[in-house]
Amino acid sequence: MSIQSFIPPQRTLMGPGPSDVNPRILSALARPTVGHLDPAFTGMMDEVKSLLQYAFQTENAFTIAVSAPGSAGMEACFVNLLTPEDTVVVCRNGVFGARMIENVQRVGAKLIIVDSPWGRAVDPQQLEDTLKQNPEANFVAFVHAETSTGALSDAKTLCEIARAHDCLTIVDAVTSLGGVELKVDDWGIDAIYSGSQKCLSCVPGLSPVSFSERATDVIKNRKTPVQSWFLDQSLVMGYWSGEGKRSYHHTAPVNSLYALHEALVILQQEGLEQSWARHKAQHQKLAGGLQKLGLEFIVPAAERLPQLNSVYIPKGVDDAAVRNYLLNEYNLEIGAGLGDFAGSAWRIGLMGYAARSENVALCLSALEDALGRFST
Amino acid sequence: MSIQSFIPPQRTLMGPGPSDVNPRILSALARPTVGHLDPAFTGMMDEVKSLLQYAFQTENAFTIAVSAPGSAGMEACFVNLLTPEDTVVVCRNGVFGARMIENVQRVGAKLIIVDSPWGRAVDPQQLEDTLKQNPEANFVAFVHAETSTGALSDAKTLCEIARAHDCLTIVDAVTSLGGVELKVDDWGIDAIYSGSQKCLSCVPGLSPVSFSERATDVIKNRKTPVQSWFLDQSLVMGYWSGEGKRSYHHTAPVNSLYALHEALVILQQEGLEQSWARHKAQHQKLAGGLQKLGLEFIVPAAERLPQLNSVYIPKGVDDAAVRNYLLNEYNLEIGAGLGDFAGSAWRIGLMGYAARSENVALCLSALEDALGRFST
């Protein structure tokens, strides 16, 4: 056996994530590792908390990064908040709503599903009707930005409805954080999780989360232990809390946190509103170009995510041949369809550092070339 | 708010982990991110599997890296293998045996504890006696290298005893992998987990795991779902499996896996036996020097981990003052005591890239200086 060092190709990442990583973030990632209890490092962790509060637009004290990918952040929200005594309404309009359901089932809580069509936003009226019919429901969960379809749901309205029915909210913001308007405190979100590798343009592997005071109280007042030791946030907070002595829980992924810190510094330097505006502007450029190429969007314009553009694959076009050609000829990655859209859609990401004119230009030209070659 | 980029100090890491990271690994970490389904990347994942098989000395097909730190690897082993119907004997001789107990309790399996003194190896006779008295036990779990005390247990003998009583074994090799002899197949270990940030000298955040065919069968034949969706290895294997189409489970921590790949290439280039010998040789140098400084080892010589040297803090010496001085004056991190040894011991790591003559020399000279300053 003799395996050599791995030198990856230089790709342009315009799939559903990971997105193009800003070179500043890769530099930060490679800085010298320090101990996870080094005062220099724990000081940086406090900054990560502040920067995440800014990104989430929240003053929640319990705002940290879970030391694992977004699906662990999702699970952290569900297993810490829920017990089998709870009733959860999950709004499902794609793969990630379905994953929420899996999480509720593995906790053993009672489950009510509100289904909306794939490629559409969650319907607030349906949620309202469901909550009226099910007064025992005490949690509402939904995906803000469905990465599997490119649909943006109206988180503000959904949270208002949930609150009016005394439900706490659990919100998936994996693809939305940094890319579209998101205001945790203004909207009254109780638990939210995201991912490092989408609009923050950081490397994959971390999941920013934030819990409101109401949610934190639920966790503190649990009578049964959280089923996951690793994701037990009452233990994790003993390490992340800046007050007093930090207790050891697990070894933090030191270098990945350097990278997240840098990603959040970049976001702060650009400004959140400016980042949202940039995603929108680049999306408009891309959408115009895609339409000229004859590609049709799955999601109606008003419910479209700027950072994830899902289009139908035209009839007679070979899905895999196009994507392989883009990858091999242009080093350009676009995303395949997922779930209901496997084989019938492409997902073109404009996330974070990828939401730039040069990426849009490359994507449109390369796609035009590929469509010309692989259409029958 | 204006937070700047974080530039960490350059430390020498001789605590209980993270250990000094080889600069080659930091370079690998910062290579350009590719998609987690990119053929270039999935090809590299296959190499990571082969390299881990070498490091673990196993042919287990189910040998991968969990996308989270070692405590998630621990949890992955327990929650995938156990149900409330099982009876688990956990050998506890430090913090990490206690953590295993937490995991068993959160699964709800029946628990039998074999306690050995902190700072000593697990006593095989005690395990044998316990298994004789509890024929219903079907799992035995123990820590090969107790990071909290520096004790090395005789994994080969403990596994023989477990097998003789028809028990599957779950072994914590977080600190042992790459640093001391470890032979998963020869010793008949059924489930094992480790960490990237110890004797592999990689950045923290990944947990190599391996499951024997017997263990894999247990997972395949489960009648109830694993309580963790993120750690459900039957789903994770759909992504790591090289055969056929890979299914999406979560976004792999791409750059961290570059780093692990490089760490394992380095281990392969050095050779496993050579790495074990290097740890032993550097330990002997360090141990000699520590004894000259009047420091007494906690663990008897025959049960001592070369890669983690626990010594009592001499009477009249200010623990925190010494460690802070080493950190601030020499940029040298050594570990504080943990659990029963908090405040009464230091843990000096010689893990992976840190097991070098220059580190031993620095540590001994710096400690001599510090002891002179902060003894009363």
Coordinates of C-alpha atoms in Angstrom, one line a residue, chain A residues 49 52-53 56-66 73 77 81 169-171 184-185 189-194 207-213 215-216 219 233:
Chain A
K49 CA -20.7 34.0 19.9
L52 CA -23.1 34.7 15.4
Q53 CA -25.5 36.9 17.4
F56 CA -28.7 35.7 13.5
Q57 CA -29.8 39.2 14.6
T58 CA -30.3 38.0 18.1
E59 CA -29.3 38.8 21.7
N60 CA -29.8 35.2 22.7
A61 CA -27.0 34.3 25.2
F62 CA -27.2 30.7 24.0
T63 CA -25.7 31.2 20.6
I64 CA -22.9 28.9 19.7
A65 CA -21.6 26.6 17.0
V66 CA -22.3 22.9 17.3
G73 CA -27.4 21.2 14.6
C77 CA -32.5 21.5 18.5
L81 CA -36.2 20.7 23.4
T169 CA -40.6 27.4 16.9
I170 CA -37.7 25.4 15.6
V171 CA -36.3 26.8 12.3
V184 CA -34.3 35.8 15.0
D185 CA -35.4 38.2 17.7
I189 CA -37.7 32.3 16.6
D190 CA -37.0 30.0 19.6
A191 CA -34.5 27.5 18.2
I192 CA -32.5 27.9 15.0
Y193 CA -29.7 26.0 13.3
S194 CA -27.6 26.7 10.3
S207 CA -23.5 24.2 12.7
P208 CA -24.3 27.6 14.3
V209 CA -27.3 27.4 16.6
S210 CA -29.2 29.8 18.8
F211 CA -31.8 29.3 21.5
S212 CA -34.2 31.9 22.9
E213 CA -34.7 32.4 26.6
A215 CA -36.2 27.6 24.7
T216 CA -33.3 27.7 27.1
I219 CA -33.9 22.8 28.3
Q233 CA -26.6 21.5 25.1

